[in-house]
Coordinates of N, CA and C and ligand atoms in Angstrom, one line a residue:
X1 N -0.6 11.3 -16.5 CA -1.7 10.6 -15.8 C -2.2 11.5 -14.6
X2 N -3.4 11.6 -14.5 CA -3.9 12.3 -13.6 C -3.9 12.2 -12.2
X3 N -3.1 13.0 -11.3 CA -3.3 12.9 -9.5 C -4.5 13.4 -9.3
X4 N -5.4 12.1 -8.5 CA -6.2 12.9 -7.5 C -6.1 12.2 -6.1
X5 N -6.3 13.5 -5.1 CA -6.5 13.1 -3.9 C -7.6 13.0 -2.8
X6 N -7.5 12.4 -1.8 CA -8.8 11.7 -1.3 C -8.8 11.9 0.0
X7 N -9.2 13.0 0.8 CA -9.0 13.0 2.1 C -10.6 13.4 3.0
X8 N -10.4 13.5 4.0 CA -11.7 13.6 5.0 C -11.3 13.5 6.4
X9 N -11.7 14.4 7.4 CA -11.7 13.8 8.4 C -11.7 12.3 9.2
X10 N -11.1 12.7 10.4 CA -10.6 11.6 11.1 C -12.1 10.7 11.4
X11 N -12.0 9.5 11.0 CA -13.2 8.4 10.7 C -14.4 8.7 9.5
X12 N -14.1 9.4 8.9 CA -15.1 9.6 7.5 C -15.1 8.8 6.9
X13 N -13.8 7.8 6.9 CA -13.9 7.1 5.9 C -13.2 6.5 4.5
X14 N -12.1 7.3 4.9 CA -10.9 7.4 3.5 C -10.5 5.7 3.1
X15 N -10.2 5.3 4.3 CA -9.3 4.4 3.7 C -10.5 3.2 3.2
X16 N -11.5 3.4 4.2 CA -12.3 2.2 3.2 C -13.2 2.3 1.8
X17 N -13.0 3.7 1.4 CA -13.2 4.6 0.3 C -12.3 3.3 -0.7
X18 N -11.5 4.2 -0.3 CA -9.8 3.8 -0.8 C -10.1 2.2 -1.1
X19 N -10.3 1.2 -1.1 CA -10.3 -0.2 -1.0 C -11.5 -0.1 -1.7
X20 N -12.2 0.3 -1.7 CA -13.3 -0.1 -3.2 C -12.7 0.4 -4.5
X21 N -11.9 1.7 -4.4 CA -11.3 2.0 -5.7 C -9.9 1.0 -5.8
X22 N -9.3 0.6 -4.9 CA -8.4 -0.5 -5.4 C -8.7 -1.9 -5.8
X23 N -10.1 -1.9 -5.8 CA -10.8 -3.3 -6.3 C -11.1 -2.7 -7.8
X24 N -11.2 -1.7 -8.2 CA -11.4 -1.2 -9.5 C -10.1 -1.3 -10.9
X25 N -8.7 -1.5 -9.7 CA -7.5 -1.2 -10.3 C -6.5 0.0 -9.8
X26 N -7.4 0.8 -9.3 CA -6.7 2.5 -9.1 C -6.0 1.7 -8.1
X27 N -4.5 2.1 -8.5 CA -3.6 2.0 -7.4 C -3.5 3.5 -6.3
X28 N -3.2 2.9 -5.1 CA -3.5 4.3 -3.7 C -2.1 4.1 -3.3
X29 N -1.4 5.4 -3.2 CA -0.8 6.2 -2.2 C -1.2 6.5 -0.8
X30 N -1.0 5.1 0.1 CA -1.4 6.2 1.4 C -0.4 7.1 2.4
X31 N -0.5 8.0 2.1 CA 0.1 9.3 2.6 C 1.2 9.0 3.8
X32 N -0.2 8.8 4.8 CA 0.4 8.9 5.9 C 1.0 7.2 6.3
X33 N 1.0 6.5 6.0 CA 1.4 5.3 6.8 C 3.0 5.6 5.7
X34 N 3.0 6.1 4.5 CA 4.0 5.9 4.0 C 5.2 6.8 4.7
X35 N 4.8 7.5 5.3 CA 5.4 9.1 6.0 C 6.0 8.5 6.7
X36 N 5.2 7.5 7.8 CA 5.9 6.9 9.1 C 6.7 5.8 8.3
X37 N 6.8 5.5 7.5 CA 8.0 4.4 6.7 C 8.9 4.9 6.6
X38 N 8.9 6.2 5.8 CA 9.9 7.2 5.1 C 10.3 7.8 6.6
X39 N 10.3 7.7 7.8 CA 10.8 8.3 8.6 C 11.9 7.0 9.5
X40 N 11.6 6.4 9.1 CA 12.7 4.8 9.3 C 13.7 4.9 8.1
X41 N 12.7 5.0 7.2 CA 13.8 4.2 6.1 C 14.3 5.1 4.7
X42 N 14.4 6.2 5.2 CA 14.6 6.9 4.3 C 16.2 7.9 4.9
X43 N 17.0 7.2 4.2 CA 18.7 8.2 5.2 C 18.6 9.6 5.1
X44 N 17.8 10.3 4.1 CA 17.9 11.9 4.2 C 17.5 12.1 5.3
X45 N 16.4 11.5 5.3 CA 15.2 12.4 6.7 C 15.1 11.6 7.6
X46 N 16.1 10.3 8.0 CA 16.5 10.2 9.2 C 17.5 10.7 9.9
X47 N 18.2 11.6 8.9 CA 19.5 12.6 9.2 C 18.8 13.7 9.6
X48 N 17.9 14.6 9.2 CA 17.6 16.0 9.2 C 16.8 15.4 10.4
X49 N 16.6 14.4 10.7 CA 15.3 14.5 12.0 C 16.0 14.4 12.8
X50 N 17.1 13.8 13.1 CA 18.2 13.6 14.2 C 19.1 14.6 14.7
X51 N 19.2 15.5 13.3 CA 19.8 16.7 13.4 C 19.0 17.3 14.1
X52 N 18.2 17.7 14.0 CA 16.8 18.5 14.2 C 16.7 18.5 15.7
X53 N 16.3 17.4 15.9 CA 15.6 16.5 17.1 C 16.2 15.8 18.4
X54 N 17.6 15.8 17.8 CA 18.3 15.4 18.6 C 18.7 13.4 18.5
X55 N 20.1 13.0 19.1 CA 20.2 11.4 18.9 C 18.7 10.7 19.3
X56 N 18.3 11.5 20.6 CA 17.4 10.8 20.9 C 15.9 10.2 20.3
X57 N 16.1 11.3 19.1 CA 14.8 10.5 18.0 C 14.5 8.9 17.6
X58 N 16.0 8.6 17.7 CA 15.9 6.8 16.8 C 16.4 6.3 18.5
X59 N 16.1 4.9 18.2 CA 17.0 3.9 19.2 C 18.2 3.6 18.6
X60 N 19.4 2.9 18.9 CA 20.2 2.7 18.9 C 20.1 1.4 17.6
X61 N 18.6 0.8 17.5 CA 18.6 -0.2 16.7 C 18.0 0.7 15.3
X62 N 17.8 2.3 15.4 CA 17.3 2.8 14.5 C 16.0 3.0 14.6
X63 N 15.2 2.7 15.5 CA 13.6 2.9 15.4 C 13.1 4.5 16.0
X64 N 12.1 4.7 15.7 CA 12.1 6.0 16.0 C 11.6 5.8 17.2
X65 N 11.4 6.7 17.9 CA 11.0 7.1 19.2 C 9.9 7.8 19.1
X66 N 8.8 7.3 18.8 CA 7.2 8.1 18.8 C 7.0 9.0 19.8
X67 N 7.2 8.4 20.8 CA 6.9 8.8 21.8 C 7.4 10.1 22.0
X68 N 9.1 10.3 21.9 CA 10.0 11.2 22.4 C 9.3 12.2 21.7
X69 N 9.1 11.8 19.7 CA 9.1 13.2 19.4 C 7.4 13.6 19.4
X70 N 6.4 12.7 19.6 CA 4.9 13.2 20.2 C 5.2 14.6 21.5
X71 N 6.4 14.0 22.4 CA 6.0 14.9 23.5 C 7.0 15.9 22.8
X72 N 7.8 16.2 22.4 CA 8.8 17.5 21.2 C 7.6 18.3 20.7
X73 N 6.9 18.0 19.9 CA 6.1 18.2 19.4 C 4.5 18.8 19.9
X74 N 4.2 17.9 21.1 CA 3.2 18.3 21.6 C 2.6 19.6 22.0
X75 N 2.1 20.9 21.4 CA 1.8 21.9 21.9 C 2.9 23.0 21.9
X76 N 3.8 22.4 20.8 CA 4.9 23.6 20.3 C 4.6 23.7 19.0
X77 N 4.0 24.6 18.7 CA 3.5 24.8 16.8 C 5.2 25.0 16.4
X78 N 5.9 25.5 16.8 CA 7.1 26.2 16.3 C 8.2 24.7 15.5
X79 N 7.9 23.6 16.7 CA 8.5 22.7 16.7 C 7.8 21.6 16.1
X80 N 6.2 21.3 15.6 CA 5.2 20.9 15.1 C 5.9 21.2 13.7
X81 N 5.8 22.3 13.5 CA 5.8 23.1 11.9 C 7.3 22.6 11.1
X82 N 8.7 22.6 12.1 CA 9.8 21.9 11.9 C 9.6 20.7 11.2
X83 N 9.2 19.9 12.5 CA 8.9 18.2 11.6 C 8.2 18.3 10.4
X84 N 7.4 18.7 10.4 CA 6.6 18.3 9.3 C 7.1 19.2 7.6
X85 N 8.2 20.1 8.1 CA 8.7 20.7 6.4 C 10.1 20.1 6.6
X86 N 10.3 18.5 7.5 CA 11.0 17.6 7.0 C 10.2 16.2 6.6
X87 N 9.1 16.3 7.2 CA 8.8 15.0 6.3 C 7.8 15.6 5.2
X88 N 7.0 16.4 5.3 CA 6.0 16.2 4.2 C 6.9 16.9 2.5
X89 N 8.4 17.6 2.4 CA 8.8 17.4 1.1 C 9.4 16.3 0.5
X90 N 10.1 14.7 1.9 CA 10.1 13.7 1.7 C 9.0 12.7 1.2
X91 N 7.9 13.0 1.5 CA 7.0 12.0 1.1 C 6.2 12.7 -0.1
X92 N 6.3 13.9 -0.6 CA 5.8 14.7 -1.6 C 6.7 14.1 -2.8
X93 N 8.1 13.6 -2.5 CA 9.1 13.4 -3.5 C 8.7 12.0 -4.1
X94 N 8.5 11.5 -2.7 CA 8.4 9.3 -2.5 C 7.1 9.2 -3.4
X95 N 6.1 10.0 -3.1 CA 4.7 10.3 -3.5 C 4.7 10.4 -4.9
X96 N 5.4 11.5 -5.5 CA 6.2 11.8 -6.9 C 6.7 10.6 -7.9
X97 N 7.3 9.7 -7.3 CA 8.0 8.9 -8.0 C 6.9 7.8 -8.4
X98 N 6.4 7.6 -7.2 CA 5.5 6.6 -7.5 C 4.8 6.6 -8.2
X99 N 3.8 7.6 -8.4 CA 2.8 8.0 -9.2 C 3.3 7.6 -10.1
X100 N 4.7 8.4 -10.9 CA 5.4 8.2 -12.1 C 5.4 6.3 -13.0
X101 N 5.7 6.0 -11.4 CA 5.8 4.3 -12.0 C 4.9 3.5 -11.7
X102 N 3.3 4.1 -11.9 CA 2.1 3.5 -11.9 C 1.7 4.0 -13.7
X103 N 2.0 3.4 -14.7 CA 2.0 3.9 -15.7 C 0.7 2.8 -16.5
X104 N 0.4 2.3 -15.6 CA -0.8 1.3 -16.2 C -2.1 1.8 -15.9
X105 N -2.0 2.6 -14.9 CA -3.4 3.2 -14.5 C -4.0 4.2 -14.9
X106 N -5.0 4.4 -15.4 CA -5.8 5.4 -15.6 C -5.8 6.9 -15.1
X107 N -5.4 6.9 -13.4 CA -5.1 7.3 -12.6 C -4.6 7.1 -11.0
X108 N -4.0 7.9 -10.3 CA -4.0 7.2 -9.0 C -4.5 7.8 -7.9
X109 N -4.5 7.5 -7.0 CA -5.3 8.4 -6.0 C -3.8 8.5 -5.0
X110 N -4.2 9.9 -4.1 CA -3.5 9.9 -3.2 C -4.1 10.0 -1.6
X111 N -4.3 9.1 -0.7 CA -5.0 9.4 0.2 C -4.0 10.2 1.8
X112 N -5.0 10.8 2.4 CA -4.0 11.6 3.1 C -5.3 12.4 3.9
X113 N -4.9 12.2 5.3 CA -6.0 13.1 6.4 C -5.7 14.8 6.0
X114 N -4.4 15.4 5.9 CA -4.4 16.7 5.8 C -3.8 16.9 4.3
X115 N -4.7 16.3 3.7 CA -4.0 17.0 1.9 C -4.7 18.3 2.0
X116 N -5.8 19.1 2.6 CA -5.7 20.9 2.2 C -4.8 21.2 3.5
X117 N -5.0 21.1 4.1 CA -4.1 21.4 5.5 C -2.5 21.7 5.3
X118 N -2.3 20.6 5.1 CA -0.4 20.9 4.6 C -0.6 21.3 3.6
X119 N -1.3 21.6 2.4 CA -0.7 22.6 1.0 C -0.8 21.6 0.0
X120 N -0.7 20.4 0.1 CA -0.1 19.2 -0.5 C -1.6 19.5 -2.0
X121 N -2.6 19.5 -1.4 CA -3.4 19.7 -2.8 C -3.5 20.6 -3.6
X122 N -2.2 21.4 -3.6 CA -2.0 22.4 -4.5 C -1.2 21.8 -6.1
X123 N -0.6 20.8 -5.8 CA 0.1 19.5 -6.4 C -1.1 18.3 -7.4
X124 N -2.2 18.3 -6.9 CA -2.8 17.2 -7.0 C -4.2 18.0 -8.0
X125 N -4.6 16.9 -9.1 CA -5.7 17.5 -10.3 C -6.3 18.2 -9.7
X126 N -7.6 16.7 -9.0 CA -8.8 16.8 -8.6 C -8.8 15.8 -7.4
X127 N -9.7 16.6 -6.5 CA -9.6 16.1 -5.0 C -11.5 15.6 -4.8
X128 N -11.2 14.3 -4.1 CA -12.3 13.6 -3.5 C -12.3 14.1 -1.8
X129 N -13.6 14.3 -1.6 CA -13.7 14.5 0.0 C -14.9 13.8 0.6
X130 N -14.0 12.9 1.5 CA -15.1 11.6 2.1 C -15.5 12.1 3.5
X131 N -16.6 11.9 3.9 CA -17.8 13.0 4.8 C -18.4 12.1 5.3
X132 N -18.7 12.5 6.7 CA -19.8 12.1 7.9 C -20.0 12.7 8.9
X133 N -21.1 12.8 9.5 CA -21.5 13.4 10.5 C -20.6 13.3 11.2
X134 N -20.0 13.9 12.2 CA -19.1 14.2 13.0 C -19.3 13.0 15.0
X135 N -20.9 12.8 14.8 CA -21.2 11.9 16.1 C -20.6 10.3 15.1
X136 N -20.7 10.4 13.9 CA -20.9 8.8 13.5 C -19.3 8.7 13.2
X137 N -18.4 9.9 13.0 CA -17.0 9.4 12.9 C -16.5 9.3 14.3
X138 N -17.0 10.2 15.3 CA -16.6 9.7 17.0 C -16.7 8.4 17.7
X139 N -17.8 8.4 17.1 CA -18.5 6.4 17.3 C -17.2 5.6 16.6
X140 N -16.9 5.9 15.5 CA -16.6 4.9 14.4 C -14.8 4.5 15.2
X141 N -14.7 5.8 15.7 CA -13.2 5.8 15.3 C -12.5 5.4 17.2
X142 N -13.6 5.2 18.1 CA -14.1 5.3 19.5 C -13.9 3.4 19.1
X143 N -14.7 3.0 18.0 CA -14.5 1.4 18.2 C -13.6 1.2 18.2
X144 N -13.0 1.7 17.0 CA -11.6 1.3 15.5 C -10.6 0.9 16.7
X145 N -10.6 2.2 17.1 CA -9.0 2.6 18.2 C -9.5 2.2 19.4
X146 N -10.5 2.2 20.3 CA -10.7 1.8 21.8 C -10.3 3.1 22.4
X147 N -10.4 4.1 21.9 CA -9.9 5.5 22.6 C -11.4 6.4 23.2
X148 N -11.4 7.6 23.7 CA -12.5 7.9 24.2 C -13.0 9.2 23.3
X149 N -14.1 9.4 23.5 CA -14.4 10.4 23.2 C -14.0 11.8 22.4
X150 N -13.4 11.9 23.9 CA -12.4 12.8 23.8 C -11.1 13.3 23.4
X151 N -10.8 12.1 22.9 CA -9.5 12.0 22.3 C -10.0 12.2 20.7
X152 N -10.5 11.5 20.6 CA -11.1 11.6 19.0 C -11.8 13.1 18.6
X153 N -12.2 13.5 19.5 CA -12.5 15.5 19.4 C -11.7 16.2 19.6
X154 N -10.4 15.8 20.0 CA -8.9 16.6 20.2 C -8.1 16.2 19.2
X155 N -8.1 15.2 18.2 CA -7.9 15.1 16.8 C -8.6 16.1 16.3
X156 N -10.1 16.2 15.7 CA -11.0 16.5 15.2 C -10.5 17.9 15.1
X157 N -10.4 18.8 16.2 CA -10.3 20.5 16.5 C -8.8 20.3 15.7
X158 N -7.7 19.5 15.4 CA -6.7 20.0 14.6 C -6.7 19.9 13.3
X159 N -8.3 19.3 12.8 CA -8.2 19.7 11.5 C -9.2 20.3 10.9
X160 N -9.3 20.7 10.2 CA -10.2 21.9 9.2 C -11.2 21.4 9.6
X161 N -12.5 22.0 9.0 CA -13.9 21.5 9.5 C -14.3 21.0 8.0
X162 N -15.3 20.2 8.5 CA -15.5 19.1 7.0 C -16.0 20.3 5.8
X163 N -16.8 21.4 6.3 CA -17.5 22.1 5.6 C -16.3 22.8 4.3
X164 N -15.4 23.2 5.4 CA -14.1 24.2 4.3 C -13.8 22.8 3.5
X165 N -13.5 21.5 4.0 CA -12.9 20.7 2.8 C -13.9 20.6 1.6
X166 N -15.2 19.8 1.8 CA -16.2 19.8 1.1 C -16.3 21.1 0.2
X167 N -16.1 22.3 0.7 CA -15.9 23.6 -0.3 C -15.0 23.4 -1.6
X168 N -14.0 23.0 -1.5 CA -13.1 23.1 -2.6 C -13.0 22.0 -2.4
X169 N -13.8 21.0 -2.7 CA -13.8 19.1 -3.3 C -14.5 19.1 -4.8
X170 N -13.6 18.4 -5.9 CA -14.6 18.3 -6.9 C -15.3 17.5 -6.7
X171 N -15.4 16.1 -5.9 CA -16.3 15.7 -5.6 C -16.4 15.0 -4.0
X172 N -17.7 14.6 -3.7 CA -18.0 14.6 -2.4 C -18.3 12.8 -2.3
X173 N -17.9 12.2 -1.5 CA -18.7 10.9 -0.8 C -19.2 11.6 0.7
X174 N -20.9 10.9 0.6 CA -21.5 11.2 2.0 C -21.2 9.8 2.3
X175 N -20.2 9.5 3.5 CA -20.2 7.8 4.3 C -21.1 8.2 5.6
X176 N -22.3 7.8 5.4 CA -23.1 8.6 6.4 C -23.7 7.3 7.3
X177 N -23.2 6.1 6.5 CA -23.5 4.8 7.0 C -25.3 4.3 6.3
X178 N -25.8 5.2 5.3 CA -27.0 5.1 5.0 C -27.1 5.4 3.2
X179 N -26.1 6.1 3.0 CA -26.1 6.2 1.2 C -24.8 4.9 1.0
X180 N -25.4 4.1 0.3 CA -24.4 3.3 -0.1 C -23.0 3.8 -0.9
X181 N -21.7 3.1 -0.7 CA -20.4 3.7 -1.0 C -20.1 3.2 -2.2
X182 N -20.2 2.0 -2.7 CA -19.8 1.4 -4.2 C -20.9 2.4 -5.3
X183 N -21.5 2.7 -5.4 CA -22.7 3.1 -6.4 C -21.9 4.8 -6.3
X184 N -21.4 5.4 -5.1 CA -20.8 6.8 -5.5 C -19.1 6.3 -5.9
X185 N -18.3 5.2 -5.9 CA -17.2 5.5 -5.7 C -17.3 5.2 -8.0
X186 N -18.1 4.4 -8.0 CA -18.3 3.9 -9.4 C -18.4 5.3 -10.1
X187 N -19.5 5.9 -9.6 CA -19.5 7.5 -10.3 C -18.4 8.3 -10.8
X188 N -17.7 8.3 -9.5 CA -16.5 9.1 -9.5 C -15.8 8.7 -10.5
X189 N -14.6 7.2 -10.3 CA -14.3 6.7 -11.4 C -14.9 6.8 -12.6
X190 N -16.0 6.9 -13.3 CA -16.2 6.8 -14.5 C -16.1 7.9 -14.8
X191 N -16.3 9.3 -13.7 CA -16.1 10.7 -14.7 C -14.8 11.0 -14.5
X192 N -13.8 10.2 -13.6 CA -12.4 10.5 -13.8 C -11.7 10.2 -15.2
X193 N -12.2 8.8 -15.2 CA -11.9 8.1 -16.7 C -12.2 8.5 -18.1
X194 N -13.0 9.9 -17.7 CA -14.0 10.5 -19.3 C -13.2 11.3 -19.2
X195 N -12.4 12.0 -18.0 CA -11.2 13.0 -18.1 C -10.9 13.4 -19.3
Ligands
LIG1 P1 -8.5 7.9 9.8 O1 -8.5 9.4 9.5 O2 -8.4 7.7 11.3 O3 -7.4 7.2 9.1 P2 -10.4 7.0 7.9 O4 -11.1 8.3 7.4 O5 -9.4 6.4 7.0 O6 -9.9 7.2 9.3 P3 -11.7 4.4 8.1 O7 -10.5 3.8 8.8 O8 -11.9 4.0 6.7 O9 -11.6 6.0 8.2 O10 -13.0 4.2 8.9 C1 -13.1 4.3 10.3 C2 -13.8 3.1 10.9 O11 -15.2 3.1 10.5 C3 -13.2 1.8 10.4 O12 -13.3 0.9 11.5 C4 -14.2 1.4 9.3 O13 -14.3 0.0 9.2 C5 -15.5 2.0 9.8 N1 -16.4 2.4 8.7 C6 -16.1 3.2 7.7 N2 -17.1 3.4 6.9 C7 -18.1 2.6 7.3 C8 -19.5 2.4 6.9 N3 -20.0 2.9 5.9 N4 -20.2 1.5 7.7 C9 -19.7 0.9 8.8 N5 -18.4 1.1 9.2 C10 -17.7 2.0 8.5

């Protein structure tokens, strides 16, 4: 069965991408919300993070400490780069199995803000890349969250520029707020399905 993945910059648009093709049947992997599950509930990689990171990662009731390891993490690539080659081969595996036991679908999607970024779409068929102007994802994502400007442009500088993803996408959604999304997401699916 065919992997493809679905990513875009911060407010482009992925997940409500994502929700027209799961009205189609395509069952979604989302990446990242699954990451922060598998970082609770997964015993390997709440050992290696603890080990890692120190007791202070979890509470005593087991929850993690966002916070602690945001500031761990904050502005230490060395320490950045650590976490993440313990969760992203955990959620590559979680990711793995699943897919396996969607065996009614056609295909599945995998959605995820840094699938070229972390490597992860070197794994995956054919990749979808959901796109928008960069003022209408600041706006979008300025409502979503209540955060400022600025915070949403200090996301933005840590990931690739839309242009390199759109480069190596087999295909493209513009969420530009003006080209309608059901009429491209239909496209896509049908030339996935002619696969
Ligand atoms: P993130 O990277 O932060 O997870 P995302 O790429 O998944 O974001 P969404 O959460 O799907 O983006 O969209 C961001 C916000 O913009 C949401 O509040 C969503 O409802 C809104 N939005 C997305 N597309 C449109 C559109 N075409 N018209 C109006 N609002 C939209």
């Amino acid at each position: 069965m065919l992997k493809v993945g679905i990513t875009g910059g911060i407010g482009s648009g992925k997940t409500t991408v994502c929700k027209i093709f799961e009205t189609l049947g395509i069952p979604v992997y989302y990446a990242d919300d699954r990451a922060k599950w598998l970082m609770t509930h997964d015993p390997e990689l709440v050992e290696a993070i603890s080990n890692t990171f120190g007791q202070a990662a979890y509470s005593p009731e087991g929850q993690l400490n966002r916070a602690y390891l945001a500031k761990v993490v904050f502005g230490d690539a060395e320490k950045l780069a650590q976490l993440n080659a313990l969760v992203h081969p955990a959620v590559f595996r979680d990711g793995s199995q699943w897919h396996q036991s969607q065996t009614g679908a056609p295909y599945t999607l995998r959605e995820a803000a840094l699938l070229f970024e972390s490597g992860s779409y070197r794994a995956i068929d054919k990749m979808i890349v959901v796109t928008a102007p960069q003022e209408i994802r600041i706006k979008r994502v300025m409502e979503r969250d209540q955060v400022t400007a600025d915070a949403v442009l200090a996301r933005i500088e840590k990931q690739w520029p839309e242009e390199e993803k759109v480069k190596r996408a087999d295909y493209v959604i513009l969420n530009d707020g003006e080209r309608l999304l059901v009429p491209q997401v239909l496209e896509i699916h049908r030339s996935l399905i002619s696969l």
